Amino acid sequence: MTELKPDIEKRSEFDIEINGTVGKPFVDNPKMSSRNCDVFYGDKQAIFDVNLDIANNEIIAMIGPSGCGKSTYLRVLNRMNDTIPICKVTGEHTLDGEDIYGKKQDPVLLRARVGMVFQKPNPFPKSIYDNVAYGARLHGLASNRSELDDVVESSLIKAGLFKEVKDDLNKPGTGLSGGQQQRLCIARAIAVDPEVILMDEPTSALDPIATALIEELMDELKENYTIAIVTHSMQQAARVSQRTAYFHLGKLVEVNETDKVFTNPEHQLTENYITGRFG
Amino acid sequence: MSVQTILITLFALLIFSFFIGRKRSIAVSTPVGKTGGRRNLHSRPHYYGYMVAIWAGIPALLILALWTSFNSSIISSLTVSGLSDSLQSQSKDAIGLMMNEVKNLAESGNIAAESDPVLRNAASHYQRLQGISTLAKTVIVLVVSLLGMLIGWRLISPKMRARNKVETVVRWAMILCSSIAILATVGIVFSVLFESVHFFKAVPPSDFLFGTTWSPQTALREDQVGSSGSFGAIPLFVGTLLISAIALIIAVPLGLMSAIYLSEYAGKRFRSVAKPVLEILAGIPTVVYGFFAALTVAPFIRHWGEAIGLSVASESALAAGLVMGIMIIPFVSSLSDDVLSAVPQSMRDASYGMGATKSETIRQVIIPAALPGIVGGVLLAASRAIGETMIVVMAAGLSAKLTINPLEAVTTVTVQIVTILTGDQEFDSPKTLAAFALALGLFVITLLLNYVALHIIRKYREQYE
Ligand SMILES: Nc1ncnc2c1ncn2[C@@H]1O[C@H](COP(=O)(O)OP(=O)(O)O)[C@@H](O)[C@H]1O
Ligand SMILES: [Mg+2]
């Protein structure tokens, strides 16, 4: 088939070599870092030798074609892959210099420090209040009802949702609109007071207005949190992030300042992707 | 023709109608000398086939059904009106008896052997009427069917909306089916209700509802002494609730825990083996459980009880309840397992992503989301326990003692219904009618149970999309 009808773009994509990561994958004093990261689903390798640092209080965007392993890599950072029995992660991964896959590390506590927001808004079928209070209750962050009230209120305020829902805290979170639900999920993640927030295509199920609200929100959140966001939208990556990482077939091809990635990419594959030649 | 032959003929006609309808729809839509007429048709050709078949089938079937159901009463009354006036003026019962004889005679095919000339005449009259009726029925039904087929066939035109018509008929068929189910339920309830009213004419409701002795022995003959019967149902209902409670105390935790293990912890392979094996528990005949309870569990409980100085009856509520509990485990576990597994992965991810452990996630997210299904399973188990008879007969006995001590012999409502109805009794004696009152009581209890469960679900349900 390929012989009969050569697909130039496809062929060039596979012919271009990926020899390590170009650009600036490393920073001084990183919040999180990965070295020699491989991930396998059963026999199938999904991530190949990824080395990356994430700086304090930055927003790093992860882009790349579908199936290139962005979600898989993101889930390495809070050990969500542990919940998939066939998934195996290798390499060294640290948070503030601590080995997060070490024997002493409790994955459950790690996830309280590295929160996650998912692609599809997934509020619990509980009240708005209980959704936000969920993590705080789990980790005993409030010792009485009024402290809990404060946690809920401040998290909702930080997520930019408080004004809209302050009279409906007892209504089910699933009754909100998609954009509100996603902000509720962000509030829920913030309520545990994490240090890093991982977002896996948080706006791909939302309309442009809800998306804009969440992008604004991310800008505010970066004052207090470090954010890694996977996104399908290059515009979004360009708007919200300081650095951008380009993944291709499980490999980390290029990491650079976002401006540079979108105006003057170093790697041919990155250029192909951002100019829309595949993806 | 007999009804079966008529039905088979009709069926053949329907198939035929389908094919001619389909064929004609294509024919009428295709301009002469061209092909591809299907595009001009409103509906696909087979819908026209169905439509013609419906026209040929439904009116004819309706007539057949009506005719068959009224046939015998009309013919009987015609036969009766052919009798002499003196015979007609007999009591209803006498006429009914006589008509039965006439029918038997007519159907025996040997009328000449009867010695009574009145019966002989009536029987041949009856036979003649029957013959006419059958012939007329056959002719009319088939003619109506053919007429229907013709009408349907004539109706076919490219613009005709056969698809919508067929859809309407299908809808009505569905409505009919669901009404039959509902009517059957209503019918059963009402018949139980009427017989209970009869019972309550003989026994005051307060005696039944609040009486604490149950000994339904009534006098067989009017002049018999000493057994007036006493119909206090409390011991029976207490016995039922006691045994069901024991069964549920066993089944709910065990069933729920195994469901949680199967859906959340067990591997795929283990689950695919363990689940069917667990479900087999519900498929073992209850009589097997019964003798298991009576021969193995009851003696075991007795030994064990006596060892620690308790007096245990050889038949006990505990033995029956324990075994029943094992039997109903799958009702809880299987249904709960299904609903637990149906809770979307995104809920689990959300919870794990916040730093919840597996058991926290199960307790605070998965079980609340699956609650309606779990309550449903428990309810099913409870109704099964309340209705169970065989295990109780064999392991808990027949003595209607009012006690909540699980180590004593008790009896249940269903067991008493069985013992009442299997004796030799007049049908309208209070003893027999008591069965209906008991059934009504069970029905009310089950209804209440459902009502309460529905409220629990409404109150605590957490609905995911
Ligand atoms: N749970 C899983 N089991 C097996 N393979 C998986 C699983 N999740 C992802 N993969 C595979 O890993 C690769 C990367 O997937 P993913 O990280 O979801 O990509 P992306 O998020 O970039 O679209 C894909 O080839 C995908 O098929
Ligand atoms: Mg993904």
PDB file of C-alpha atoms in Angstrom, chain B residues 139-376:
ATOM      1  CA  VAL B 139     -65.991 -19.132   7.057  1.00  0.00           C
ATOM      2  CA  ILE B 140     -66.322 -15.716   8.639  1.00  0.00           C
ATOM      3  CA  VAL B 141     -62.784 -15.577   9.969  1.00  0.00           C
ATOM      4  CA  LEU B 142     -61.235 -16.611   6.672  1.00  0.00           C
ATOM      5  CA  VAL B 143     -63.453 -14.284   4.666  1.00  0.00           C
ATOM      6  CA  VAL B 144     -62.613 -11.370   6.939  1.00  0.00           C
ATOM      7  CA  SER B 145     -58.964 -12.181   6.567  1.00  0.00           C
ATOM      8  CA  LEU B 146     -59.199 -12.276   2.812  1.00  0.00           C
ATOM      9  CA  LEU B 147     -61.184  -9.030   2.769  1.00  0.00           C
ATOM     10  CA  GLY B 148     -58.554  -7.422   4.985  1.00  0.00           C
ATOM     11  CA  MET B 149     -55.861  -8.606   2.659  1.00  0.00           C
ATOM     12  CA  LEU B 150     -57.731  -7.085  -0.272  1.00  0.00           C
ATOM     13  CA  ILE B 151     -58.193  -3.764   1.510  1.00  0.00           C
ATOM     14  CA  GLY B 152     -54.558  -3.627   2.506  1.00  0.00           C
ATOM     15  CA  TRP B 153     -53.513  -4.555  -0.990  1.00  0.00           C
ATOM     16  CA  ARG B 154     -55.700  -1.856  -2.514  1.00  0.00           C
ATOM     17  CA  LEU B 155     -54.340   0.759  -0.099  1.00  0.00           C
ATOM     18  CA  ILE B 156     -50.806   0.355  -1.391  1.00  0.00           C
ATOM     19  CA  SER B 157     -49.594   3.403  -3.264  1.00  0.00           C
ATOM     20  CA  PRO B 158     -46.182   5.052  -3.378  1.00  0.00           C
ATOM     21  CA  LYS B 159     -47.331   7.918  -1.110  1.00  0.00           C
ATOM     22  CA  MET B 160     -48.913   5.658   1.473  1.00  0.00           C
ATOM     23  CA  ARG B 161     -47.006   5.844   4.792  1.00  0.00           C
ATOM     24  CA  ALA B 162     -46.814   2.165   5.512  1.00  0.00           C
ATOM     25  CA  ARG B 163     -43.860   2.580   7.847  1.00  0.00           C
ATOM     26  CA  ASN B 164     -45.733   4.942  10.166  1.00  0.00           C
ATOM     27  CA  LYS B 165     -48.819   2.707  10.121  1.00  0.00           C
ATOM     28  CA  VAL B 166     -46.794  -0.338  11.081  1.00  0.00           C
ATOM     29  CA  GLU B 167     -45.118   1.698  13.804  1.00  0.00           C
ATOM     30  CA  THR B 168     -48.523   2.625  15.250  1.00  0.00           C
ATOM     31  CA  VAL B 169     -49.622  -0.995  15.314  1.00  0.00           C
ATOM     32  CA  VAL B 170     -46.387  -1.970  17.032  1.00  0.00           C
ATOM     33  CA  ARG B 171     -46.956   0.725  19.622  1.00  0.00           C
ATOM     34  CA  TRP B 172     -50.446  -0.530  20.373  1.00  0.00           C
ATOM     35  CA  ALA B 173     -49.173  -4.065  20.604  1.00  0.00           C
ATOM     36  CA  MET B 174     -46.667  -2.913  23.239  1.00  0.00           C
ATOM     37  CA  ILE B 175     -49.374  -1.094  25.172  1.00  0.00           C
ATOM     38  CA  LEU B 176     -51.505  -4.228  25.048  1.00  0.00           C
ATOM     39  CA  CYS B 177     -48.706  -6.396  26.400  1.00  0.00           C
ATOM     40  CA  SER B 178     -47.950  -4.078  29.282  1.00  0.00           C
ATOM     41  CA  SER B 179     -51.634  -3.759  30.147  1.00  0.00           C
ATOM     42  CA  ILE B 180     -51.923  -7.534  30.283  1.00  0.00           C
ATOM     43  CA  ALA B 181     -49.109  -7.659  32.811  1.00  0.00           C
ATOM     44  CA  ILE B 182     -50.677  -4.903  34.867  1.00  0.00           C
ATOM     45  CA  LEU B 183     -54.157  -6.399  34.669  1.00  0.00           C
ATOM     46  CA  ALA B 184     -52.872  -9.775  35.793  1.00  0.00           C
ATOM     47  CA  THR B 185     -51.336  -8.172  38.867  1.00  0.00           C
ATOM     48  CA  VAL B 186     -54.465  -6.186  39.617  1.00  0.00           C
ATOM     49  CA  GLY B 187     -56.556  -9.313  39.124  1.00  0.00           C
ATOM     50  CA  ILE B 188     -54.510 -11.332  41.577  1.00  0.00           C
ATOM     51  CA  VAL B 189     -54.609  -8.561  44.138  1.00  0.00           C
ATOM     52  CA  PHE B 190     -58.347  -8.213  43.834  1.00  0.00           C
ATOM     53  CA  SER B 191     -59.055 -11.896  44.087  1.00  0.00           C
ATOM     54  CA  VAL B 192     -56.924 -12.072  47.226  1.00  0.00           C
ATOM     55  CA  LEU B 193     -58.717  -9.014  48.517  1.00  0.00           C
ATOM     56  CA  PHE B 194     -62.212 -10.422  47.904  1.00  0.00           C
ATOM     57  CA  GLU B 195     -61.475 -13.745  49.533  1.00  0.00           C
ATOM     58  CA  SER B 196     -59.938 -11.910  52.466  1.00  0.00           C
ATOM     59  CA  VAL B 197     -63.097  -9.883  52.848  1.00  0.00           C
ATOM     60  CA  HIS B 198     -64.979 -13.174  53.043  1.00  0.00           C
ATOM     61  CA  PHE B 199     -62.608 -14.328  55.728  1.00  0.00           C
ATOM     62  CA  PHE B 200     -62.999 -11.156  57.698  1.00  0.00           C
ATOM     63  CA  LYS B 201     -66.754 -11.660  57.704  1.00  0.00           C
ATOM     64  CA  ALA B 202     -66.192 -14.847  59.690  1.00  0.00           C
ATOM     65  CA  VAL B 203     -63.238 -13.685  61.774  1.00  0.00           C
ATOM     66  CA  PRO B 204     -63.008 -10.092  62.986  1.00  0.00           C
ATOM     67  CA  PRO B 205     -59.969  -8.289  61.570  1.00  0.00           C
ATOM     68  CA  SER B 206     -58.813  -7.308  65.036  1.00  0.00           C
ATOM     69  CA  ASP B 207     -58.619 -10.991  66.039  1.00  0.00           C
ATOM     70  CA  PHE B 208     -56.559 -11.687  62.965  1.00  0.00           C
ATOM     71  CA  LEU B 209     -54.269  -8.684  63.242  1.00  0.00           C
ATOM     72  CA  PHE B 210     -53.694  -8.611  66.976  1.00  0.00           C
ATOM     73  CA  GLY B 211     -54.447 -12.154  68.109  1.00  0.00           C
ATOM     74  CA  THR B 212     -51.480 -14.031  69.447  1.00  0.00           C
ATOM     75  CA  THR B 213     -52.647 -17.604  69.032  1.00  0.00           C
ATOM     76  CA  TRP B 214     -52.815 -19.373  65.741  1.00  0.00           C
ATOM     77  CA  SER B 215     -54.653 -22.664  65.611  1.00  0.00           C
ATOM     78  CA  PRO B 216     -56.822 -22.718  62.525  1.00  0.00           C
ATOM     79  CA  GLN B 217     -58.627 -26.015  63.378  1.00  0.00           C
ATOM     80  CA  THR B 218     -62.329 -25.334  62.819  1.00  0.00           C
ATOM     81  CA  ALA B 219     -65.194 -27.733  63.140  1.00  0.00           C
ATOM     82  CA  LEU B 220     -65.483 -30.038  60.179  1.00  0.00           C
ATOM     83  CA  ARG B 221     -69.160 -30.627  60.892  1.00  0.00           C
ATOM     84  CA  GLU B 222     -71.591 -28.154  62.391  1.00  0.00           C
ATOM     85  CA  ASP B 223     -72.165 -30.314  65.431  1.00  0.00           C
ATOM     86  CA  GLN B 224     -68.521 -30.981  66.208  1.00  0.00           C
ATOM     87  CA  VAL B 225     -67.374 -29.627  69.542  1.00  0.00           C
ATOM     88  CA  GLY B 226     -64.283 -28.034  70.849  1.00  0.00           C
ATOM     89  CA  SER B 227     -62.555 -26.577  67.872  1.00  0.00           C
ATOM     90  CA  SER B 228     -63.703 -23.126  67.073  1.00  0.00           C
ATOM     91  CA  GLY B 229     -60.314 -22.105  65.655  1.00  0.00           C
ATOM     92  CA  SER B 230     -58.294 -19.106  66.523  1.00  0.00           C
ATOM     93  CA  PHE B 231     -56.797 -16.934  63.856  1.00  0.00           C
ATOM     94  CA  GLY B 232     -54.302 -14.604  65.499  1.00  0.00           C
ATOM     95  CA  ALA B 233     -51.697 -14.025  62.806  1.00  0.00           C
ATOM     96  CA  ILE B 234     -49.109 -12.272  64.951  1.00  0.00           C
ATOM     97  CA  PRO B 235     -47.043 -15.414  65.670  1.00  0.00           C
ATOM     98  CA  LEU B 236     -46.835 -16.142  61.966  1.00  0.00           C
ATOM     99  CA  PHE B 237     -45.728 -12.661  60.977  1.00  0.00           C
ATOM    100  CA  VAL B 238     -43.266 -12.516  63.841  1.00  0.00           C
ATOM    101  CA  GLY B 239     -41.908 -15.902  62.773  1.00  0.00           C
ATOM    102  CA  THR B 240     -41.588 -14.707  59.190  1.00  0.00           C
ATOM    103  CA  LEU B 241     -39.809 -11.529  60.192  1.00  0.00           C
ATOM    104  CA  LEU B 242     -37.547 -13.367  62.613  1.00  0.00           C
ATOM    105  CA  ILE B 243     -36.367 -15.875  60.046  1.00  0.00           C
ATOM    106  CA  SER B 244     -36.053 -13.232  57.318  1.00  0.00           C
ATOM    107  CA  ALA B 245     -34.091 -10.981  59.631  1.00  0.00           C
ATOM    108  CA  ILE B 246     -31.668 -13.784  60.464  1.00  0.00           C
ATOM    109  CA  ALA B 247     -31.314 -14.563  56.770  1.00  0.00           C
ATOM    110  CA  LEU B 248     -30.655 -10.942  55.891  1.00  0.00           C
ATOM    111  CA  ILE B 249     -28.177 -10.494  58.716  1.00  0.00           C
ATOM    112  CA  ILE B 250     -26.221 -13.307  57.098  1.00  0.00           C
ATOM    113  CA  ALA B 251     -26.786 -12.424  53.470  1.00  0.00           C
ATOM    114  CA  VAL B 252     -26.376  -8.655  53.358  1.00  0.00           C
ATOM    115  CA  PRO B 253     -22.865  -8.345  54.801  1.00  0.00           C
ATOM    116  CA  LEU B 254     -21.592 -11.486  53.114  1.00  0.00           C
ATOM    117  CA  GLY B 255     -23.201 -10.602  49.799  1.00  0.00           C
ATOM    118  CA  LEU B 256     -22.105  -6.997  49.833  1.00  0.00           C
ATOM    119  CA  MET B 257     -18.557  -7.816  50.850  1.00  0.00           C
ATOM    120  CA  SER B 258     -18.210 -10.448  48.178  1.00  0.00           C
ATOM    121  CA  ALA B 259     -19.636  -8.032  45.632  1.00  0.00           C
ATOM    122  CA  ILE B 260     -17.112  -5.404  46.631  1.00  0.00           C
ATOM    123  CA  TYR B 261     -14.311  -7.930  46.507  1.00  0.00           C
ATOM    124  CA  LEU B 262     -15.395  -9.195  43.110  1.00  0.00           C
ATOM    125  CA  SER B 263     -15.868  -5.803  41.505  1.00  0.00           C
ATOM    126  CA  GLU B 264     -13.032  -3.834  43.099  1.00  0.00           C
ATOM    127  CA  TYR B 265     -10.279  -6.210  44.141  1.00  0.00           C
ATOM    128  CA  ALA B 266     -10.534  -9.503  42.299  1.00  0.00           C
ATOM    129  CA  GLY B 267      -8.785 -10.054  38.997  1.00  0.00           C
ATOM    130  CA  LYS B 268     -10.770 -10.575  35.824  1.00  0.00           C
ATOM    131  CA  ARG B 269     -10.080 -14.306  35.757  1.00  0.00           C
ATOM    132  CA  PHE B 270     -11.105 -14.911  39.333  1.00  0.00           C
ATOM    133  CA  ARG B 271     -14.229 -12.859  38.856  1.00  0.00           C
ATOM    134  CA  SER B 272     -15.296 -14.738  35.762  1.00  0.00           C
ATOM    135  CA  VAL B 273     -15.154 -17.986  37.720  1.00  0.00           C
ATOM    136  CA  ALA B 274     -16.326 -16.834  41.136  1.00  0.00           C
ATOM    137  CA  LYS B 275     -19.373 -14.934  40.042  1.00  0.00           C
ATOM    138  CA  PRO B 276     -21.176 -17.805  38.299  1.00  0.00           C
ATOM    139  CA  VAL B 277     -20.205 -20.150  41.118  1.00  0.00           C
ATOM    140  CA  LEU B 278     -21.756 -17.788  43.616  1.00  0.00           C
ATOM    141  CA  GLU B 279     -24.860 -17.527  41.489  1.00  0.00           C
ATOM    142  CA  ILE B 280     -25.267 -21.297  41.570  1.00  0.00           C
ATOM    143  CA  LEU B 281     -26.222 -20.876  45.231  1.00  0.00           C
ATOM    144  CA  ALA B 282     -29.502 -19.361  44.116  1.00  0.00           C
ATOM    145  CA  GLY B 283     -30.126 -22.179  41.678  1.00  0.00           C
ATOM    146  CA  ILE B 284     -29.966 -25.069  44.157  1.00  0.00           C
ATOM    147  CA  PRO B 285     -33.509 -26.341  44.824  1.00  0.00           C
ATOM    148  CA  THR B 286     -34.741 -25.076  48.156  1.00  0.00           C
ATOM    149  CA  VAL B 287     -35.660 -28.565  49.259  1.00  0.00           C
ATOM    150  CA  VAL B 288     -31.952 -29.386  49.198  1.00  0.00           C
ATOM    151  CA  TYR B 289     -31.281 -26.418  51.438  1.00  0.00           C
ATOM    152  CA  GLY B 290     -34.177 -27.628  53.569  1.00  0.00           C
ATOM    153  CA  PHE B 291     -32.700 -31.006  54.376  1.00  0.00           C
ATOM    154  CA  PHE B 292     -29.262 -29.504  54.690  1.00  0.00           C
ATOM    155  CA  ALA B 293     -30.738 -27.185  57.309  1.00  0.00           C
ATOM    156  CA  ALA B 294     -32.685 -29.921  59.061  1.00  0.00           C
ATOM    157  CA  LEU B 295     -30.068 -32.654  58.991  1.00  0.00           C
ATOM    158  CA  THR B 296     -26.780 -30.775  59.234  1.00  0.00           C
ATOM    159  CA  VAL B 297     -27.199 -27.264  60.515  1.00  0.00           C
ATOM    160  CA  ALA B 298     -29.946 -27.787  63.094  1.00  0.00           C
ATOM    161  CA  PRO B 299     -28.156 -30.633  64.939  1.00  0.00           C
ATOM    162  CA  PHE B 300     -24.946 -28.634  64.804  1.00  0.00           C
ATOM    163  CA  ILE B 301     -26.618 -25.632  66.392  1.00  0.00           C
ATOM    164  CA  ARG B 302     -28.159 -27.901  69.002  1.00  0.00           C
ATOM    165  CA  HIS B 303     -24.863 -29.422  69.972  1.00  0.00           C
ATOM    166  CA  TRP B 304     -23.157 -26.121  70.064  1.00  0.00           C
ATOM    167  CA  GLY B 305     -26.001 -24.537  72.048  1.00  0.00           C
ATOM    168  CA  GLU B 306     -26.085 -27.327  74.576  1.00  0.00           C
ATOM    169  CA  ALA B 307     -22.353 -27.169  74.976  1.00  0.00           C
ATOM    170  CA  ILE B 308     -22.686 -23.631  76.269  1.00  0.00           C
ATOM    171  CA  GLY B 309     -25.768 -24.462  78.257  1.00  0.00           C
ATOM    172  CA  LEU B 310     -28.572 -23.159  76.066  1.00  0.00           C
ATOM    173  CA  SER B 311     -31.669 -25.120  75.366  1.00  0.00           C
ATOM    174  CA  VAL B 312     -32.147 -25.429  71.660  1.00  0.00           C
ATOM    175  CA  ALA B 313     -35.156 -26.962  69.973  1.00  0.00           C
ATOM    176  CA  SER B 314     -34.369 -29.581  67.377  1.00  0.00           C
ATOM    177  CA  GLU B 315     -36.038 -27.368  64.837  1.00  0.00           C
ATOM    178  CA  SER B 316     -35.056 -23.749  65.164  1.00  0.00           C
ATOM    179  CA  ALA B 317     -35.518 -20.397  63.499  1.00  0.00           C
ATOM    180  CA  LEU B 318     -31.765 -19.983  63.574  1.00  0.00           C
ATOM    181  CA  ALA B 319     -31.119 -23.081  61.491  1.00  0.00           C
ATOM    182  CA  ALA B 320     -33.674 -22.069  58.887  1.00  0.00           C
ATOM    183  CA  GLY B 321     -32.513 -18.442  58.857  1.00  0.00           C
ATOM    184  CA  LEU B 322     -28.839 -19.324  58.508  1.00  0.00           C
ATOM    185  CA  VAL B 323     -29.383 -21.621  55.593  1.00  0.00           C
ATOM    186  CA  MET B 324     -31.809 -19.228  53.965  1.00  0.00           C
ATOM    187  CA  GLY B 325     -29.204 -16.491  54.378  1.00  0.00           C
ATOM    188  CA  ILE B 326     -26.690 -18.563  52.446  1.00  0.00           C
ATOM    189  CA  MET B 327     -29.266 -19.204  49.758  1.00  0.00           C
ATOM    190  CA  ILE B 328     -30.017 -15.521  49.166  1.00  0.00           C
ATOM    191  CA  ILE B 329     -26.409 -14.303  49.138  1.00  0.00           C
ATOM    192  CA  PRO B 330     -26.294 -14.230  45.353  1.00  0.00           C
ATOM    193  CA  PHE B 331     -29.331 -11.942  45.184  1.00  0.00           C
ATOM    194  CA  VAL B 332     -27.349  -9.354  47.085  1.00  0.00           C
ATOM    195  CA  SER B 333     -23.920 -10.072  45.658  1.00  0.00           C
ATOM    196  CA  SER B 334     -24.729 -10.474  42.019  1.00  0.00           C
ATOM    197  CA  LEU B 335     -26.851  -7.362  41.668  1.00  0.00           C
ATOM    198  CA  SER B 336     -24.516  -5.294  43.824  1.00  0.00           C
ATOM    199  CA  ASP B 337     -21.521  -6.464  41.846  1.00  0.00           C
ATOM    200  CA  ASP B 338     -23.182  -5.357  38.633  1.00  0.00           C
ATOM    201  CA  VAL B 339     -23.999  -1.883  39.900  1.00  0.00           C
ATOM    202  CA  LEU B 340     -20.625  -1.436  41.579  1.00  0.00           C
ATOM    203  CA  SER B 341     -18.839  -2.300  38.357  1.00  0.00           C
ATOM    204  CA  ALA B 342     -21.106   0.091  36.492  1.00  0.00           C
ATOM    205  CA  VAL B 343     -19.837   3.088  38.469  1.00  0.00           C
ATOM    206  CA  PRO B 344     -17.728   4.931  35.900  1.00  0.00           C
ATOM    207  CA  GLN B 345     -13.947   4.773  36.061  1.00  0.00           C
ATOM    208  CA  SER B 346     -13.885   8.577  36.068  1.00  0.00           C
ATOM    209  CA  MET B 347     -15.382   8.582  39.586  1.00  0.00           C
ATOM    210  CA  ARG B 348     -12.620   6.302  40.833  1.00  0.00           C
ATOM    211  CA  ASP B 349      -9.977   8.360  39.050  1.00  0.00           C
ATOM    212  CA  ALA B 350     -11.316  11.523  40.628  1.00  0.00           C
ATOM    213  CA  SER B 351     -11.162  10.017  44.071  1.00  0.00           C
ATOM    214  CA  TYR B 352      -7.706   8.435  43.669  1.00  0.00           C
ATOM    215  CA  GLY B 353      -6.501  11.684  42.136  1.00  0.00           C
ATOM    216  CA  MET B 354      -7.367  13.488  45.369  1.00  0.00           C
ATOM    217  CA  GLY B 355      -5.292  11.074  47.389  1.00  0.00           C
ATOM    218  CA  ALA B 356      -8.020   8.714  48.528  1.00  0.00           C
ATOM    219  CA  THR B 357      -7.181   5.099  49.263  1.00  0.00           C
ATOM    220  CA  LYS B 358      -9.045   2.264  47.676  1.00  0.00           C
ATOM    221  CA  SER B 359     -11.289   1.604  50.636  1.00  0.00           C
ATOM    222  CA  GLU B 360     -12.039   5.306  51.100  1.00  0.00           C
ATOM    223  CA  THR B 361     -12.989   5.472  47.468  1.00  0.00           C
ATOM    224  CA  ILE B 362     -15.229   2.446  47.800  1.00  0.00           C
ATOM    225  CA  ARG B 363     -16.944   3.719  50.920  1.00  0.00           C
ATOM    226  CA  GLN B 364     -17.392   7.333  49.964  1.00  0.00           C
ATOM    227  CA  VAL B 365     -17.806   7.315  46.220  1.00  0.00           C
ATOM    228  CA  ILE B 366     -18.587   3.920  44.792  1.00  0.00           C
ATOM    229  CA  ILE B 367     -21.104   2.585  47.281  1.00  0.00           C
ATOM    230  CA  PRO B 368     -23.125   5.820  47.426  1.00  0.00           C
ATOM    231  CA  ALA B 369     -23.259   5.918  43.652  1.00  0.00           C
ATOM    232  CA  ALA B 370     -24.315   2.281  43.505  1.00  0.00           C
ATOM    233  CA  LEU B 371     -26.778   2.505  46.392  1.00  0.00           C
ATOM    234  CA  PRO B 372     -30.017   2.172  44.426  1.00  0.00           C
ATOM    235  CA  GLY B 373     -28.846  -1.080  42.894  1.00  0.00           C
ATOM    236  CA  ILE B 374     -27.589  -2.400  46.201  1.00  0.00           C
ATOM    237  CA  VAL B 375     -30.883  -1.620  47.921  1.00  0.00           C
ATOM    238  CA  GLY B 376     -32.616  -3.303  44.999  1.00  0.00           C
TER     239      GLY B 376
END
